[in-house]
Amino acid sequence: KEFSILVANDMHSLSSSLEDQSCPNSKNKESCTVPPYKYGKINLNTPLSLVSLMFTHMQKQLESPDILVLLGDFPAHLYAQDPKSQYKPEIFAELKKTINLVTEQAKIHFPNTAFLPVLGNNDFKYNYQVPMYNEKEEYYEFFYRICFEEHEPNKNWKDLENIKTTFLTGGFYAVDLENNLRVIVLNTMYYAKSNKEARDPKTTLMQLKWFERKMQEAKEMNMQVVLIYQVFPGYCYTTPLV
């Protein structure tokens, strides 16, 4: 069987919309740096109006895809806090609010499409930092609820109980689209160079062992595997590659 898949990534949306006025018509892209920035100021974060416009454009290309992959970094950069600075709960509240608003746009534009959420470095309380072991269940429950329980097509995945179990464990899961095709979604933030391993080494190892088992199962059942994650393991933009 053929599958149609759309991918939206790195939306980096603001939690509030800007005034509903468009930028002046001009070939000069700098004209879109004139207030009120309906579709965002160039090189900065994205207003929700642009996220909506993006989904509208995707919908025109493919009205009802089989799957929509939401490939991480839902909220604007400024909501994932610096772990070295003083924590502000109101900023974390805005982060979760924004994730909810962005996923709501996906539900509005693709009400009949199942989607696969992926966690990125800007989706956590602290940038590139996974939740502490004693905080993770509450955070992953929030994400699971808005992406699976509050989106009707996502209630129909095979093996939903196991999806829920691993998602609440560490934001990773697997879905079998057909008997010969498996999608594995990893939370690679556990392996980012910037992530402090002491935050949750138990889940870091647990995900690797689970991944090994799912790959072995796929091999034994002669399944093809599609692997999805936001940032490849080990990489960090602030650390030079060697």
mmCIF file of C-alpha atoms in Angstrom:
data_model
loop_
_atom_site.group_PDB
_atom_site.id
_atom_site.type_symbol
_atom_site.label_atom_id
_atom_site.label_comp_id
_atom_site.label_asym_id
_atom_site.label_seq_id
_atom_site.Cartn_x
_atom_site.Cartn_y
_atom_site.Cartn_z
ATOM 1 C CA LYS A 1 0.000 0.000 0.000
ATOM 2 C CA GLU A 2 1.098 3.547 -0.689
ATOM 3 C CA PHE A 3 0.947 6.174 2.056
ATOM 4 C CA SER A 4 0.675 9.930 1.701
ATOM 5 C CA ILE A 5 2.618 11.744 4.399
ATOM 6 C CA LEU A 6 2.950 15.458 5.147
ATOM 7 C CA VAL A 7 5.664 16.819 7.436
ATOM 8 C CA ALA A 8 5.622 20.094 9.391
ATOM 9 C CA ASN A 9 8.681 20.946 11.447
ATOM 10 C CA ASP A 10 10.281 23.756 13.472
ATOM 11 C CA MET A 11 7.205 25.981 13.562
ATOM 12 C CA HIS A 12 8.574 28.007 16.505
ATOM 13 C CA SER A 13 5.271 29.749 17.032
ATOM 14 C CA LEU A 14 4.414 32.575 19.398
ATOM 15 C CA SER A 15 1.507 32.032 21.774
ATOM 16 C CA SER A 16 -0.264 35.220 20.716
ATOM 17 C CA SER A 17 -1.429 36.271 17.252
ATOM 18 C CA LEU A 18 -0.407 39.552 15.694
ATOM 19 C CA GLU A 19 -2.727 42.138 14.190
ATOM 20 C CA ASP A 20 -4.606 40.909 11.151
ATOM 21 C CA GLN A 21 -2.947 43.166 8.573
ATOM 22 C CA SER A 22 -0.661 42.000 5.827
ATOM 23 C CA CYS A 23 2.781 43.300 4.947
ATOM 24 C CA PRO A 24 2.906 45.787 2.054
ATOM 25 C CA ASN A 25 3.277 44.299 -1.423
ATOM 26 C CA SER A 26 6.891 44.537 -2.469
ATOM 27 C CA LYS A 27 9.611 42.476 -4.074
ATOM 28 C CA ASN A 28 11.818 43.607 -1.230
ATOM 29 C CA LYS A 29 11.516 41.048 1.554
ATOM 30 C CA GLU A 30 12.423 43.725 4.089
ATOM 31 C CA SER A 31 8.912 45.142 3.612
ATOM 32 C CA CYS A 32 7.738 42.332 5.851
ATOM 33 C CA THR A 33 9.702 43.810 8.723
ATOM 34 C CA VAL A 34 7.209 46.685 8.873
ATOM 35 C CA PRO A 35 4.645 46.481 11.709
ATOM 36 C CA PRO A 36 2.261 44.780 12.353
ATOM 37 C CA TYR A 37 4.169 41.734 11.027
ATOM 38 C CA LYS A 38 1.143 39.577 10.228
ATOM 39 C CA TYR A 39 3.326 36.758 8.926
ATOM 40 C CA GLY A 40 6.240 37.319 11.255
ATOM 41 C CA LYS A 41 9.389 39.363 11.352
ATOM 42 C CA ILE A 42 12.115 37.908 9.159
ATOM 43 C CA ASN A 43 14.606 35.675 11.000
ATOM 44 C CA LEU A 44 12.515 35.777 14.190
ATOM 45 C CA ASN A 45 9.752 33.620 15.667
ATOM 46 C CA THR A 46 6.527 32.779 13.866
ATOM 47 C CA PRO A 47 3.079 34.184 14.706
ATOM 48 C CA LEU A 48 0.259 31.677 14.885
ATOM 49 C CA SER A 49 -1.244 33.280 11.760
ATOM 50 C CA LEU A 50 1.710 31.987 9.720
ATOM 51 C CA VAL A 51 1.340 28.491 11.184
ATOM 52 C CA SER A 52 -2.315 28.557 10.124
ATOM 53 C CA LEU A 53 -1.346 29.780 6.652
ATOM 54 C CA MET A 54 1.225 26.990 6.350
ATOM 55 C CA PHE A 55 -1.338 24.302 7.229
ATOM 56 C CA THR A 56 -3.819 25.879 4.799
ATOM 57 C CA HIS A 57 -1.221 25.676 2.032
ATOM 58 C CA MET A 58 -0.410 22.050 2.924
ATOM 59 C CA GLN A 59 -4.122 21.246 2.906
ATOM 60 C CA LYS A 60 -4.436 22.619 -0.643
ATOM 61 C CA GLN A 61 -1.612 20.358 -1.783
ATOM 62 C CA LEU A 62 -3.050 17.273 -0.112
ATOM 63 C CA GLU A 63 -6.446 17.607 1.524
ATOM 64 C CA SER A 64 -6.518 14.318 3.402
ATOM 65 C CA PRO A 65 -3.099 12.664 3.819
ATOM 66 C CA ASP A 66 -2.768 9.360 5.647
ATOM 67 C CA ILE A 67 -0.338 10.806 8.187
ATOM 68 C CA LEU A 68 0.847 14.224 9.341
ATOM 69 C CA VAL A 69 4.241 14.224 11.048
ATOM 70 C CA LEU A 70 4.686 17.104 13.504
ATOM 71 C CA LEU A 71 8.451 17.122 13.701
ATOM 72 C CA GLY A 72 9.133 19.043 16.891
ATOM 73 C CA ASP A 73 9.899 22.606 18.027
ATOM 74 C CA PHE A 74 6.293 23.759 18.305
ATOM 75 C CA PRO A 75 6.857 26.902 20.456
ATOM 76 C CA ALA A 76 8.982 29.983 19.815
ATOM 77 C CA HIS A 77 12.626 29.876 20.894
ATOM 78 C CA LEU A 78 12.072 32.198 23.822
ATOM 79 C CA TYR A 79 9.840 29.732 25.733
ATOM 80 C CA ALA A 80 12.427 26.981 26.297
ATOM 81 C CA GLN A 81 14.395 28.489 29.157
ATOM 82 C CA ASP A 82 18.135 28.547 29.730
ATOM 83 C CA PRO A 83 18.900 25.930 32.416
ATOM 84 C CA LYS A 84 21.471 28.310 33.916
ATOM 85 C CA SER A 85 18.950 31.093 34.465
ATOM 86 C CA GLN A 86 16.256 31.425 37.110
ATOM 87 C CA TYR A 87 13.225 29.291 36.267
ATOM 88 C CA LYS A 88 10.008 31.204 35.489
ATOM 89 C CA PRO A 89 6.849 29.079 35.716
ATOM 90 C CA GLU A 90 4.841 31.594 33.677
ATOM 91 C CA ILE A 91 7.195 31.054 30.709
ATOM 92 C CA PHE A 92 6.764 27.285 30.956
ATOM 93 C CA ALA A 93 2.998 27.842 30.993
ATOM 94 C CA GLU A 94 3.301 29.851 27.758
ATOM 95 C CA LEU A 95 5.362 27.038 26.222
ATOM 96 C CA LYS A 96 2.652 24.465 26.916
ATOM 97 C CA LYS A 97 -0.036 26.876 25.778
ATOM 98 C CA THR A 98 1.776 27.352 22.471
ATOM 99 C CA ILE A 99 2.200 23.615 21.909
ATOM 100 C CA ASN A 100 -1.540 23.285 22.432
ATOM 101 C CA LEU A 101 -2.297 26.116 19.977
ATOM 102 C CA VAL A 102 -0.060 24.690 17.250
ATOM 103 C CA THR A 103 -1.460 21.165 17.558
ATOM 104 C CA GLU A 104 -4.949 22.694 17.514
ATOM 105 C CA GLN A 105 -4.168 24.200 14.110
ATOM 106 C CA ALA A 106 -3.149 20.750 12.882
ATOM 107 C CA LYS A 107 -6.452 19.311 14.138
ATOM 108 C CA ILE A 108 -8.494 22.100 12.518
ATOM 109 C CA HIS A 109 -6.878 21.707 9.101
ATOM 110 C CA PHE A 110 -6.558 17.917 9.152
ATOM 111 C CA PRO A 111 -9.448 16.635 11.289
ATOM 112 C CA ASN A 112 -9.443 13.191 9.678
ATOM 113 C CA THR A 113 -5.688 12.636 9.581
ATOM 114 C CA ALA A 114 -3.723 10.782 12.231
ATOM 115 C CA PHE A 115 -0.555 12.575 13.197
ATOM 116 C CA LEU A 116 2.730 11.581 14.743
ATOM 117 C CA PRO A 117 4.167 14.080 17.244
ATOM 118 C CA VAL A 118 7.931 14.281 17.689
ATOM 119 C CA LEU A 119 9.658 16.137 20.515
ATOM 120 C CA GLY A 120 12.311 18.733 19.712
ATOM 121 C CA ASN A 121 14.811 20.678 21.810
ATOM 122 C CA ASN A 122 12.517 23.710 22.146
ATOM 123 C CA ASP A 123 9.568 21.685 23.412
ATOM 124 C CA PHE A 124 10.841 21.270 26.984
ATOM 125 C CA LYS A 125 10.964 23.462 30.069
ATOM 126 C CA TYR A 126 14.692 23.991 29.504
ATOM 127 C CA ASN A 127 16.315 24.105 26.083
ATOM 128 C CA TYR A 128 17.851 20.733 25.152
ATOM 129 C CA GLN A 129 17.053 19.372 28.633
ATOM 130 C CA VAL A 130 14.705 16.411 29.030
ATOM 131 C CA PRO A 131 12.444 16.464 32.089
ATOM 132 C CA MET A 132 13.865 15.305 35.388
ATOM 133 C CA TYR A 133 12.848 11.718 36.188
ATOM 134 C CA ASN A 134 10.318 12.853 38.799
ATOM 135 C CA GLU A 135 8.818 15.470 36.425
ATOM 136 C CA LYS A 136 8.589 13.543 33.202
ATOM 137 C CA GLU A 137 5.241 11.780 33.693
ATOM 138 C CA GLU A 138 3.297 15.026 34.115
ATOM 139 C CA TYR A 139 4.912 16.604 31.034
ATOM 140 C CA TYR A 140 4.528 13.580 28.766
ATOM 141 C CA GLU A 141 0.933 13.110 29.921
ATOM 142 C CA PHE A 142 0.205 16.684 28.824
ATOM 143 C CA PHE A 143 1.713 16.039 25.383
ATOM 144 C CA TYR A 144 0.015 12.652 24.998
ATOM 145 C CA ARG A 145 -3.367 14.065 25.938
ATOM 146 C CA ILE A 146 -3.421 16.868 23.352
ATOM 147 C CA CYS A 147 -1.908 14.746 20.576
ATOM 148 C CA PHE A 148 -3.639 11.412 21.074
ATOM 149 C CA GLU A 149 -6.630 11.641 23.409
ATOM 150 C CA GLU A 150 -7.901 14.953 21.983
ATOM 151 C CA HIS A 151 -7.473 14.033 18.306
ATOM 152 C CA GLU A 152 -9.972 11.407 17.199
ATOM 153 C CA PRO A 153 -7.924 9.753 14.394
ATOM 154 C CA ASN A 154 -5.057 9.131 16.839
ATOM 155 C CA LYS A 155 -7.307 6.968 18.975
ATOM 156 C CA ASN A 156 -7.327 4.341 16.223
ATOM 157 C CA TRP A 157 -3.643 3.411 16.164
ATOM 158 C CA LYS A 158 -2.941 -0.274 16.597
ATOM 159 C CA ASP A 159 -1.434 -1.156 19.953
ATOM 160 C CA LEU A 160 -2.431 2.199 21.448
ATOM 161 C CA GLU A 161 -1.820 1.027 25.015
ATOM 162 C CA ASN A 162 1.846 0.318 24.288
ATOM 163 C CA ILE A 163 2.150 3.644 22.465
ATOM 164 C CA LYS A 164 0.828 5.374 25.565
ATOM 165 C CA THR A 165 3.132 3.434 27.883
ATOM 166 C CA THR A 166 6.336 4.321 26.051
ATOM 167 C CA PHE A 167 5.250 7.901 25.362
ATOM 168 C CA LEU A 168 4.623 8.498 29.054
ATOM 169 C CA THR A 169 7.950 6.820 29.789
ATOM 170 C CA GLY A 170 10.027 9.139 27.641
ATOM 171 C CA GLY A 171 8.218 10.596 24.631
ATOM 172 C CA PHE A 172 9.058 7.711 22.272
ATOM 173 C CA TYR A 173 6.787 5.173 20.586
ATOM 174 C CA ALA A 174 6.224 2.945 17.552
ATOM 175 C CA VAL A 175 3.265 2.484 15.219
ATOM 176 C CA ASP A 176 2.732 -0.272 12.672
ATOM 177 C CA LEU A 177 1.056 1.161 9.591
ATOM 178 C CA GLU A 178 0.757 -2.234 7.956
ATOM 179 C CA ASN A 179 2.003 -5.729 8.720
ATOM 180 C CA ASN A 180 5.226 -4.938 6.846
ATOM 181 C CA LEU A 181 5.804 -1.269 7.759
ATOM 182 C CA ARG A 182 6.764 0.118 11.165
ATOM 183 C CA VAL A 183 7.371 3.751 12.163
ATOM 184 C CA ILE A 184 9.611 4.321 15.186
ATOM 185 C CA VAL A 185 9.602 7.780 16.780
ATOM 186 C CA LEU A 186 12.550 8.460 19.093
ATOM 187 C CA ASN A 187 13.098 11.222 21.624
ATOM 188 C CA THR A 188 16.712 11.973 20.761
ATOM 189 C CA MET A 189 16.922 14.827 23.244
ATOM 190 C CA TYR A 190 18.110 12.181 25.724
ATOM 191 C CA TYR A 191 21.277 11.911 23.616
ATOM 192 C CA ALA A 192 21.910 15.584 22.854
ATOM 193 C CA LYS A 193 25.364 16.764 23.933
ATOM 194 C CA SER A 194 23.823 19.665 25.844
ATOM 195 C CA ASN A 195 21.421 17.477 27.805
ATOM 196 C CA LYS A 196 22.647 16.803 31.314
ATOM 197 C CA GLU A 197 22.737 13.018 31.537
ATOM 198 C CA ALA A 198 22.130 13.079 35.291
ATOM 199 C CA ARG A 199 18.614 14.437 34.682
ATOM 200 C CA ASP A 200 17.348 10.978 33.708
ATOM 201 C CA PRO A 201 19.932 8.291 32.860
ATOM 202 C CA LYS A 202 17.396 5.519 33.512
ATOM 203 C CA THR A 203 15.085 6.603 30.688
ATOM 204 C CA THR A 204 18.056 7.297 28.425
ATOM 205 C CA LEU A 205 19.103 3.633 28.645
ATOM 206 C CA MET A 206 15.529 2.335 28.647
ATOM 207 C CA GLN A 207 14.779 3.959 25.282
ATOM 208 C CA LEU A 208 17.865 2.405 23.704
ATOM 209 C CA LYS A 209 16.943 -1.077 24.906
ATOM 210 C CA TRP A 210 13.359 -0.603 23.706
ATOM 211 C CA PHE A 211 14.623 0.597 20.305
ATOM 212 C CA GLU A 212 16.819 -2.475 19.981
ATOM 213 C CA ARG A 213 13.841 -4.744 20.730
ATOM 214 C CA LYS A 214 11.571 -3.004 18.197
ATOM 215 C CA MET A 215 14.247 -3.277 15.502
ATOM 216 C CA GLN A 216 14.812 -6.957 16.273
ATOM 217 C CA GLU A 217 11.059 -7.611 16.070
ATOM 218 C CA ALA A 218 10.903 -5.845 12.715
ATOM 219 C CA LYS A 219 13.791 -7.926 11.404
ATOM 220 C CA GLU A 220 12.161 -11.175 12.511
ATOM 221 C CA MET A 221 8.843 -10.165 10.903
ATOM 222 C CA ASN A 222 10.541 -8.876 7.730
ATOM 223 C CA MET A 223 9.192 -5.358 8.258
ATOM 224 C CA GLN A 224 10.495 -2.140 6.778
ATOM 225 C CA VAL A 225 11.239 0.551 9.361
ATOM 226 C CA VAL A 226 10.885 4.325 9.082
ATOM 227 C CA LEU A 227 12.861 6.082 11.813
ATOM 228 C CA ILE A 228 11.775 9.599 12.865
ATOM 229 C CA TYR A 229 13.395 12.024 15.311
ATOM 230 C CA GLN A 230 14.027 15.760 15.555
ATOM 231 C CA VAL A 231 17.769 16.199 16.076
ATOM 232 C CA PHE A 232 20.171 13.394 15.290
ATOM 233 C CA PRO A 233 21.729 11.899 18.447
ATOM 234 C CA GLY A 234 24.755 13.664 19.844
ATOM 235 C CA TYR A 235 24.343 16.864 17.877
ATOM 236 C CA CYS A 236 24.148 20.301 19.454
ATOM 237 C CA TYR A 237 24.171 23.595 17.545
ATOM 238 C CA THR A 238 26.375 25.223 20.165
ATOM 239 C CA THR A 239 29.040 22.516 20.066
ATOM 240 C CA PRO A 240 31.350 22.167 17.040
ATOM 241 C CA LEU A 241 31.348 18.819 15.275
ATOM 242 C CA VAL A 242 34.582 16.823 15.443
#
